[in-house]
Each structure stands twice: as C-alpha cells, then as structure tokens.
Tab-separated table of C-alpha atoms in Angstrom:
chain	number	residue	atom	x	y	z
W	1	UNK	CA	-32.598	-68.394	1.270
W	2	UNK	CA	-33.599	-66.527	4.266
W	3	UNK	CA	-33.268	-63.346	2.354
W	4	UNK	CA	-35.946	-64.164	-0.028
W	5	UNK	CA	-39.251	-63.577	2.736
W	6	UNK	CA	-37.822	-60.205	3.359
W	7	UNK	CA	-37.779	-59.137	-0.203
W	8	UNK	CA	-40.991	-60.728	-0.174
W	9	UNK	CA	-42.270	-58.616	2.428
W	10	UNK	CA	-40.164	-55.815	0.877
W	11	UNK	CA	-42.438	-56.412	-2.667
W	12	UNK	CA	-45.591	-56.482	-0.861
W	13	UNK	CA	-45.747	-53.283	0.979
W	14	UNK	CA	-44.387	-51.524	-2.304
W	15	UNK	CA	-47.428	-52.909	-3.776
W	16	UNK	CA	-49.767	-52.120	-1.076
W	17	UNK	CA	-48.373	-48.472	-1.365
W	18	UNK	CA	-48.956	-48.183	-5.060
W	19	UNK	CA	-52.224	-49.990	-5.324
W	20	UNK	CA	-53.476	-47.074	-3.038
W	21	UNK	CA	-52.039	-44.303	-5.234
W	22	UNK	CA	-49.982	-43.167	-2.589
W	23	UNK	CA	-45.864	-43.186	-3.525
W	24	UNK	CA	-43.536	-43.584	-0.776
W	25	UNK	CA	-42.269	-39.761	-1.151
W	26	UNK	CA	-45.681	-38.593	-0.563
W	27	UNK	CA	-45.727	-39.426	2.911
W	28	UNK	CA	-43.136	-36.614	3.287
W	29	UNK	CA	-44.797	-33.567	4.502
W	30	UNK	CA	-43.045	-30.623	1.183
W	31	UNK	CA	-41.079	-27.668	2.677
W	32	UNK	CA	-42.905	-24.242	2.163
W	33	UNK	CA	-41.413	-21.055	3.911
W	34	UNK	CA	-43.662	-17.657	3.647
W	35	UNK	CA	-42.041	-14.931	4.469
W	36	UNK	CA	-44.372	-13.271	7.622
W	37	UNK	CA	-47.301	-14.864	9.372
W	38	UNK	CA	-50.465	-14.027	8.328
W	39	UNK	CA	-49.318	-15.592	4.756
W	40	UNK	CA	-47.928	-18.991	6.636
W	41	UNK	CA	-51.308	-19.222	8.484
W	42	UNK	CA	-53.335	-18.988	4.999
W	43	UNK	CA	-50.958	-21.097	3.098
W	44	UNK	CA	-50.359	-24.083	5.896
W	45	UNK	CA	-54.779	-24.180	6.103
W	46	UNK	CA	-54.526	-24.611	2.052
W	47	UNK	CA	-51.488	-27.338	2.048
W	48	UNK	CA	-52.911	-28.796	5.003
W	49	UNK	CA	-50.855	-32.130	5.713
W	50	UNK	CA	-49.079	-32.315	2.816
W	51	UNK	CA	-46.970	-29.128	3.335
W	52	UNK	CA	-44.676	-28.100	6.588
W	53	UNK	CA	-45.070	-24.024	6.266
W	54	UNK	CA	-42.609	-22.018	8.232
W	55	UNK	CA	-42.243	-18.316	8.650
W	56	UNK	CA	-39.396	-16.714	7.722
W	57	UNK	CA	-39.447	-13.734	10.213
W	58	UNK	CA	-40.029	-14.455	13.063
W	59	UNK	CA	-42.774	-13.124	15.732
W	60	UNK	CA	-42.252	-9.515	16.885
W	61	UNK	CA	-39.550	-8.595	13.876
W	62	UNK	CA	-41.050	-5.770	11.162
W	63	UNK	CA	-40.022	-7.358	7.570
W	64	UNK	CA	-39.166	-3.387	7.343
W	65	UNK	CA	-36.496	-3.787	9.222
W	66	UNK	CA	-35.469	-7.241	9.413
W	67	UNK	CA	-32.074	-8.581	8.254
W	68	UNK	CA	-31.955	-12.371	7.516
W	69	UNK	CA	-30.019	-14.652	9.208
W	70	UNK	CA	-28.005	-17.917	8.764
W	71	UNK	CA	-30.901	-20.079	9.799
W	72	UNK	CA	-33.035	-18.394	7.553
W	73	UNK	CA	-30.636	-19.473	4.536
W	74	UNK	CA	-30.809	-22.737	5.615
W	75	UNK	CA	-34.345	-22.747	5.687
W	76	UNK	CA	-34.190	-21.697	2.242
W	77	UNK	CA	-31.953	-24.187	0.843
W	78	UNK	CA	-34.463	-26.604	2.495
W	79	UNK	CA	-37.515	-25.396	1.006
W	80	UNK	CA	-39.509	-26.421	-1.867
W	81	UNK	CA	-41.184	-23.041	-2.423
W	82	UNK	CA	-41.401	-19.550	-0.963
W	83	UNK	CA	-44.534	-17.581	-0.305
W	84	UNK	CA	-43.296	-13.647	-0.312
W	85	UNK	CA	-45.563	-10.671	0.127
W	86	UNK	CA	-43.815	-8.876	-2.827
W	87	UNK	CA	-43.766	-4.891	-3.807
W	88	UNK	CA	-40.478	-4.541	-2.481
W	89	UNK	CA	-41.295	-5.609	1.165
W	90	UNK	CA	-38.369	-8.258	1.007
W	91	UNK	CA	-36.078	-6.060	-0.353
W	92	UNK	CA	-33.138	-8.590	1.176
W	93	UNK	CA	-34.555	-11.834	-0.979
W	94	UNK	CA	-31.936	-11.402	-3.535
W	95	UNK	CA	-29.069	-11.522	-1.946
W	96	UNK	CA	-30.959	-14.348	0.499
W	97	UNK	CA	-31.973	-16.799	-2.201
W	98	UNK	CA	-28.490	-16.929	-4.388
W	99	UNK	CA	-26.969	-17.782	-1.079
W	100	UNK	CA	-28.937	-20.876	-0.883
W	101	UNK	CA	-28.170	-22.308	-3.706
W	102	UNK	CA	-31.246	-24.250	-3.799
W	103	UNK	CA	-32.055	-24.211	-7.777
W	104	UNK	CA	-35.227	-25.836	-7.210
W	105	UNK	CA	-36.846	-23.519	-5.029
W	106	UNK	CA	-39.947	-21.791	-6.530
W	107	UNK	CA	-40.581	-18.294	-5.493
W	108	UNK	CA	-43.977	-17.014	-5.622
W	109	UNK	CA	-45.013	-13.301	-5.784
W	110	UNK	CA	-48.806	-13.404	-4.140
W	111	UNK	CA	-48.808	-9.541	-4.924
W	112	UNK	CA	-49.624	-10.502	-8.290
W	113	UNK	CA	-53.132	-11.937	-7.248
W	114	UNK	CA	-54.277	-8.630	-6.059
W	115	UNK	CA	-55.113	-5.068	-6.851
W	116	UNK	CA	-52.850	-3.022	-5.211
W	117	UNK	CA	-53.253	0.487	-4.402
W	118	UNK	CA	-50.399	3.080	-4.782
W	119	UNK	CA	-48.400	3.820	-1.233
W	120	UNK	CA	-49.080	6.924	0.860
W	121	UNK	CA	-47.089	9.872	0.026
W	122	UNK	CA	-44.553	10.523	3.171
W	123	UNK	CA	-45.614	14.042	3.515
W	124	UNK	CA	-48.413	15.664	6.228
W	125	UNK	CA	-51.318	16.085	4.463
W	126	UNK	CA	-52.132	19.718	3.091
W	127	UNK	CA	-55.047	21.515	4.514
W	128	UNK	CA	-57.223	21.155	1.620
W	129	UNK	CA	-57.181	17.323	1.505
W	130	UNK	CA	-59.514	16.208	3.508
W	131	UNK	CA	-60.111	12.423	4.056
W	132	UNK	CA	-64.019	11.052	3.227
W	133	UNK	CA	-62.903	7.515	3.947
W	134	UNK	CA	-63.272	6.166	0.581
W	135	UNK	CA	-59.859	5.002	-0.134
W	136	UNK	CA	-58.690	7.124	-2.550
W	137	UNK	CA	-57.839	10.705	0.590
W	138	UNK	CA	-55.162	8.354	1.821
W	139	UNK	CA	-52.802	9.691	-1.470
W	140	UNK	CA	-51.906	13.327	0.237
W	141	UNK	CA	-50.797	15.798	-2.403
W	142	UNK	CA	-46.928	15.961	-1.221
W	143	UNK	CA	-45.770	19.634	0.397
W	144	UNK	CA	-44.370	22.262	-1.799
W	145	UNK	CA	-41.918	23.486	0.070
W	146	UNK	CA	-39.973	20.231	0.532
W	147	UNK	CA	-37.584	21.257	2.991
W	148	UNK	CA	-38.010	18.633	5.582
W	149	UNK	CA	-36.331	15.050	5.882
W	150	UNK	CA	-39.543	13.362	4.023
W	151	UNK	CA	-39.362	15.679	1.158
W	152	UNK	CA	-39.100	13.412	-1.871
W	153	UNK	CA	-42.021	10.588	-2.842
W	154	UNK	CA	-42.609	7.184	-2.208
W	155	UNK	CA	-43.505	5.592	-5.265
W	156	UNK	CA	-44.652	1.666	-6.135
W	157	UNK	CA	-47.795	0.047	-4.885
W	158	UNK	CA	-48.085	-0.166	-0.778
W	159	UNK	CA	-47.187	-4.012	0.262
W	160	UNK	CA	-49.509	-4.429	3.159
W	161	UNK	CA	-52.622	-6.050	1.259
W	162	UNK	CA	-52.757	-8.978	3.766
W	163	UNK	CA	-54.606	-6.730	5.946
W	164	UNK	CA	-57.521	-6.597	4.171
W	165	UNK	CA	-59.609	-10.141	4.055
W	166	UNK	CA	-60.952	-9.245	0.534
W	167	UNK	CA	-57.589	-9.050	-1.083
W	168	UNK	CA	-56.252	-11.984	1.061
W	169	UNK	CA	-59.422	-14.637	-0.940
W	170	UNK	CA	-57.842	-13.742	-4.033
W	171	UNK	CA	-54.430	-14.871	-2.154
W	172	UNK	CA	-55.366	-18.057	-1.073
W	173	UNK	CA	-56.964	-18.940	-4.592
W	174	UNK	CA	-53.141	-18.037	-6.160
W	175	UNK	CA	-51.502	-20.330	-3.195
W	176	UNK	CA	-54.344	-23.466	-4.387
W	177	UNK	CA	-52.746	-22.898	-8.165
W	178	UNK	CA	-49.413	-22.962	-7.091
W	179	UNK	CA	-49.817	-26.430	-4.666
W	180	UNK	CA	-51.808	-28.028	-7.441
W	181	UNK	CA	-49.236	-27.350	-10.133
W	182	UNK	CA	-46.296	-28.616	-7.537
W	183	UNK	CA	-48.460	-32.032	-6.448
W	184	UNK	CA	-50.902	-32.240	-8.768
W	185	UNK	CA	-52.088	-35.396	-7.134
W	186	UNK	CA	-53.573	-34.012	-4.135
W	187	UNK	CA	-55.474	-31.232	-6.535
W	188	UNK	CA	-58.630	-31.680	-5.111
W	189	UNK	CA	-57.552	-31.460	-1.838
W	190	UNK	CA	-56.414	-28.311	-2.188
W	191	UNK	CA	-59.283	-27.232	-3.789
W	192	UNK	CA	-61.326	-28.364	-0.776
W	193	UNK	CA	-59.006	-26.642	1.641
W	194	UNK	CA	-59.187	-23.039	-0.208
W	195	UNK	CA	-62.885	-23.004	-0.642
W	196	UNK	CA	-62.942	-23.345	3.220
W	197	UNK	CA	-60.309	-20.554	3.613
W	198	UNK	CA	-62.112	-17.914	0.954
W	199	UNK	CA	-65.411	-19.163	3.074
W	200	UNK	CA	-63.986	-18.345	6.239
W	201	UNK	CA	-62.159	-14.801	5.123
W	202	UNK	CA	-65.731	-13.797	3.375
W	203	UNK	CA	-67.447	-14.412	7.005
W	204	UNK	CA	-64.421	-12.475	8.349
W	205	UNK	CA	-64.995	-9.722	6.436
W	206	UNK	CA	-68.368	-9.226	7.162
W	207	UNK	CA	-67.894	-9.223	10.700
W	208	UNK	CA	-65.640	-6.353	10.569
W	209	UNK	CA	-68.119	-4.383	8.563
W	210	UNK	CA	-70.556	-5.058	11.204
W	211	UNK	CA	-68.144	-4.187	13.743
W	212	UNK	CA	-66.907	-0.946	12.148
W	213	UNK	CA	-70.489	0.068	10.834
W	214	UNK	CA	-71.517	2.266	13.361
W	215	UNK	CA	-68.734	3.994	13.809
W	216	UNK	CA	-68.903	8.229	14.104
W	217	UNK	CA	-65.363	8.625	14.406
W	218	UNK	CA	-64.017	7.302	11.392
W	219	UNK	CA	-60.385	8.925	10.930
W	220	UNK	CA	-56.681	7.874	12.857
W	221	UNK	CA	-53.111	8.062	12.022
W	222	UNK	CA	-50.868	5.399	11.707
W	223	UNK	CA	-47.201	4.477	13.213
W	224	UNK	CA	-46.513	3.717	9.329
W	225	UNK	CA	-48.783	3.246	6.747
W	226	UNK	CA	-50.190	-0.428	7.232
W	227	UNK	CA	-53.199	0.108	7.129
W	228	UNK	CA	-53.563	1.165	3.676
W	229	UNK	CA	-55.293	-1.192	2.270
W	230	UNK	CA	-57.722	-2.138	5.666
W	231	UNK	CA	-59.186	1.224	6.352
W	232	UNK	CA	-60.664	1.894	2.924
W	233	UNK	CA	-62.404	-1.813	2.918
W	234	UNK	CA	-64.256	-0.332	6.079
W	235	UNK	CA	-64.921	3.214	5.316
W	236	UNK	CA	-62.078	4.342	7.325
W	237	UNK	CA	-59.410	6.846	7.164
W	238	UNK	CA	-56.040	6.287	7.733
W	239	UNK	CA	-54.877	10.127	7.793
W	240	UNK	CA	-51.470	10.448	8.099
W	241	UNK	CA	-48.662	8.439	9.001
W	242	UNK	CA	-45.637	9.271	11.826
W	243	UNK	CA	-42.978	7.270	10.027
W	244	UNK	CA	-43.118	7.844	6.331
W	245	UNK	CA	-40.118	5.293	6.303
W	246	UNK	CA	-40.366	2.296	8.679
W	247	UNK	CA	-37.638	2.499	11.262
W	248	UNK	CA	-36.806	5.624	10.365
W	249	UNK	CA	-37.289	8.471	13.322
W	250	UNK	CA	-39.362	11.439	11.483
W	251	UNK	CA	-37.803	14.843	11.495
W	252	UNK	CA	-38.816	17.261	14.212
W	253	UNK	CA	-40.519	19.845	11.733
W	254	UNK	CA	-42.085	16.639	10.010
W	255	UNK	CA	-43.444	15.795	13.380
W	256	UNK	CA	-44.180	19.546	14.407
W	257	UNK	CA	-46.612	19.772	11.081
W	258	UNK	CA	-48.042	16.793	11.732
W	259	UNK	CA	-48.789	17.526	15.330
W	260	UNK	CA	-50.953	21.017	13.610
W	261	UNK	CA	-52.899	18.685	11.171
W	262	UNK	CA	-53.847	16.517	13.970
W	263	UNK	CA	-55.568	19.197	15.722
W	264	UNK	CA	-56.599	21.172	12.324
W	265	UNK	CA	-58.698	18.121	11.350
W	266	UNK	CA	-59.157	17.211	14.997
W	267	UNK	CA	-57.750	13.600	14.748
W	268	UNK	CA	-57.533	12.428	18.113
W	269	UNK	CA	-56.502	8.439	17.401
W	270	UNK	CA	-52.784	6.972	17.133
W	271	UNK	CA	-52.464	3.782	16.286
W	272	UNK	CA	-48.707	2.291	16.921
W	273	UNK	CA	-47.372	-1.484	16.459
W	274	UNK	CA	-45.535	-3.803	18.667
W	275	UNK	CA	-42.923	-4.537	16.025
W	276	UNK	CA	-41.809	-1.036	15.624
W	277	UNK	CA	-40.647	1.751	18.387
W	278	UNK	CA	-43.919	4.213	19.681
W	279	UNK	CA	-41.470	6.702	21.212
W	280	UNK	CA	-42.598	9.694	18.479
W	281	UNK	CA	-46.071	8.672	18.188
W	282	UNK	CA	-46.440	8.746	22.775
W	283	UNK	CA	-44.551	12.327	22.562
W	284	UNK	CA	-47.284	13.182	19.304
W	285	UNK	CA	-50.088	12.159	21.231
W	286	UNK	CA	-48.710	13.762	24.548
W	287	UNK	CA	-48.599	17.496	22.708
W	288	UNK	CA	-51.806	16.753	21.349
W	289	UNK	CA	-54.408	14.237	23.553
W	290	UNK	CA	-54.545	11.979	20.852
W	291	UNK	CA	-54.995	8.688	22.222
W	292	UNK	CA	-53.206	5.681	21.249
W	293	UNK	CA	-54.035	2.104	20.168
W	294	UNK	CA	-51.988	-0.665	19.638
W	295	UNK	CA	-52.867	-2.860	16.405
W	296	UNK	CA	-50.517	-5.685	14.775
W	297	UNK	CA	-49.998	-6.293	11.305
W	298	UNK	CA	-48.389	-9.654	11.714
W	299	UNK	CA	-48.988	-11.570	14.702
W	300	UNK	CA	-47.222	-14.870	15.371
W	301	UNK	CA	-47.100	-18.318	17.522
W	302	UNK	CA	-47.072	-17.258	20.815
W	303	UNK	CA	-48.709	-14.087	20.333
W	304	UNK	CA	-51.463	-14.092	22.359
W	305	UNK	CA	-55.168	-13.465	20.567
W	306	UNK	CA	-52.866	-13.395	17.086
W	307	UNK	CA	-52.063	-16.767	16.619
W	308	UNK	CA	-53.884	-17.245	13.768
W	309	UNK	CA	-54.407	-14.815	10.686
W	310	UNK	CA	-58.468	-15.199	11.680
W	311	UNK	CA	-57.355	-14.462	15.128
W	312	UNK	CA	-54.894	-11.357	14.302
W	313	UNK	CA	-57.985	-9.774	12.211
W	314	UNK	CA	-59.982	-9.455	15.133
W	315	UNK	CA	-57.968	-8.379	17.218
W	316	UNK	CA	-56.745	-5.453	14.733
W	317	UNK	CA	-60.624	-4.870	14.443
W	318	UNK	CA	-61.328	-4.961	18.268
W	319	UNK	CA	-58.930	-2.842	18.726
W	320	UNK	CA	-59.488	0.216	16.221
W	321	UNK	CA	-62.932	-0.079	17.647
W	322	UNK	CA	-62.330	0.701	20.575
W	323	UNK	CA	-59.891	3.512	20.064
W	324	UNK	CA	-62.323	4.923	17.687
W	325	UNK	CA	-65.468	4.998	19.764
C-alpha cells in the first residue's frame, strides 16, 4: 500500500510535465559539435539553452593542420549534429566520423548557404595584375615559368567565408533551419534567436565599413590566404599570400619573387596568425620594411579580446587598421 502515494506522486509530475508541453527529454540540453570557433559562437547564440555546442579544434590549432584526436571521436559519437565549415577545410572528417559510429549524427555543410569565391592561385602575382580592391585582383594569373615549389593551381572555392559578417547572416539563417527541423518544438525560439544574430552581424558589418572607410592604404599580404573573403567586403586587397599551402614553408625563389612584388607594388603590410608559424613572413618583412600585424581567423575561450565571434571581428578589424594607417 505504501507504494501507491509514490506512483501517485510519480503520475502527477508526469502530468504537470506534459500539461506544459514540455517532455521529460527536453530538459536535456542536445549535443552539437562545430568544427572551429567562430561557427560554435554563432550556432550556441541560435540553439541557445536547448543545445550544448562544443568546438572541435581547439583554441590556437589551424584546422589546416590539425589532426583529430581520440577525444574528438568521442565527442562525435556523442553528438547529435556537426556544424563543419566545408570546401575541403576538414579534409580528416571522413575517416573521423566512420570511427564514431554514431549513425545518427547529422552533418551539416554551412558552405552551402553561401557564395563562395574561388581560392587564390599559390603563385606571386605577375606585374601586370594589379589589385583595385574589388574582390575579383585577389585571383593572380599563375607564373609561366612554373619552376618553383608552388607551381601547379589551387583549385575549389576558398573555405574561409566566416570572416566576412555578410556571408556569416546567411550562416546563421541555415543553422535556424537545421535546429528547427531537429526540435521542431522550440521553432520559434530559434527563430527569435537568429533574427538577433543576423541583427547583430548586420551592425557588425557596418562598423567595419566605418572603420575601414577612410583608409589610403588599402593593400597587405597575408600569412595564407584567409582573408579572402574579408578584404573584398571592405574594399581591401589581400595581395599575395607567403604560404600558398598552410603549414607548408614556401620555397626560397617563391619567397625571393615575392619579396620583388612587395616592393614593385610597394606593399609594405604583413599580416601573420597566431595559429600558424611567422618565421618566413618576419625574414620577408626584414628584407623588405614591411611591417607586420597579427590578425586571427579563429579565436577561442580564453583568447583574450576573441572570445566571442563579435569579439574576434573587431579585433581582426582593429588590427588591419592599424597596420594599414
């Protein structure tokens, strides 16, 4: 007899739980892994409390270079759904996902939100392509004489679209149609969430056009090419780049006819990241007086003033600034 108030009690709160419309798994926060930061930022501010986010690579690691480990399979085999930037960027995912085993896990390819723009040829710009900042100078006719390391092409669309808050509303509109087709409950929501988001990346933008507006010097090279897609949204021009291949050391006469165009077209800004190594890019800029600027495509927790994808923006925008005035 005594057990009948408990399943009485038992009854009642099941009750209370569905005469609310909430189910008792939907006080479990979903697993959703992205696969760098600036995409776990955006996607944890559209799932809000009803989705744990994690990043798969972790703070100061180039998804260029990275090599997945044990932890991240578990993570995987956790997970609900993964976020990736696409294009080839996780060229490891394969190979990372079958050993998971986790047959429910939906994979989601946010390049196909966007416009992408083709990658950078690895190849020093020839003398008669010269960059107006509108986007389309950063696709260098490649050298003729292809006898250098970087002779052969780069082909595909360039992956680093986060970088550009335009591209990265479109992104957060895919992530909203992929939470509201997994909980379709909480559809609203989500809605709510990534109207905020877009709101907050449209202000974004415009503060970097302000920022960049009255700008003379307009041109820089890059450590690699990230900046593909952010320097044409602000009538910039990123000229060249010192590793055609990320990781990769360039070849000393790749380097040597690089170190000529800088002071043919008398670019005098380097712009190097924290994930990858600066050694060519300080001995580039030491043969020519280039100066040199660090910017971050990815940011992290713990990264100070790039915490947040908002956060890692304005830094990157601060900080071209600067090296550009």
């Amino acid at each position: 007899m005594r057990g009948v108030p408990v399943i009485g009690i038992v009854m009642a709160y099941l009750w209370l739980l569905l005469g609310s419309g909430v189910s008792a798994a939907a006080g479990l926060r979903m697993g959703a892994i992205a696969s760098i930061f600036p995409l776990t930022d955006i996607v944890q501010q559209v799932g809000g409390e009803h989705w744990d986010v994690t990043t798969l690579i972790p703070a100061g690691a180039s998804a260029h270079t990275y090599e997945p480990t044990p932890e991240q399979v578990r993570q995987l085999a956790e997970a609900r759904v993964f976020f990736q930037v696409g294009l080839g960027l996780e060229f490891w995912l394969e190979k990372l996902v079958r050993a998971t085993e986790n047959a429910e896990l939906v994979r989601v390819d946010l390049s196909q939100a966007i416009e992408t723009l083709p990658a950078p040829s690895p190849e020093v710009p020839s003398p008669s392509r010269k960059g107006t900042g509108h986007g389309q100078e950063q696709l260098h006719r490649p050298s003729a004489r292809g006898d250098h390391d970087h002779s052969h092409m780069q082909t595909g669309a360039d992956v680093h679209y986060w970088l550009d808050p335009v591209r990265m509303q479109q992104v957060v509109s895919h992530v909203e149609q992929v939470f509201v087709r997994l909980d379709p409950e909480q559809a609203r929501l989500y809605a709510e969430r990534a109207q905020r988001v877009r709101m907050a990346l449209e202000a974004l933008h415009a503060e970097i056009l302000r920022q960049t507006q009255g700008l003379q010097n307009r041109r820089f090279i890059a450590l690699h090419a990230a900046w593909t897609y952010f320097a044409p949204r602000y009538d910039l021009w990123q000229a060249a780049v010192i590793e055609p291949f990320p990781g990769r050391e360039p070849s000393p006469r790749y380097l040597a006819d690089l170190a000529r165009f800088l002071r043919r077209e008398k670019v005098d800004a380097i712009v190097i990241e924290p994930q990858l190594t600066a050694a060519a890019a300080q001995a580039l800029a030491r043969e020519t007086g280039a100066r040199v600027g660090m910017l971050d495509p990815y940011g992290g927790p713990g990264v100070l003033g790039r915490e947040s994808y908002l956060d890692l923006m304005r830094y990157n925008a601060a900080a071209l600034t600067t090296l550009l005035q």
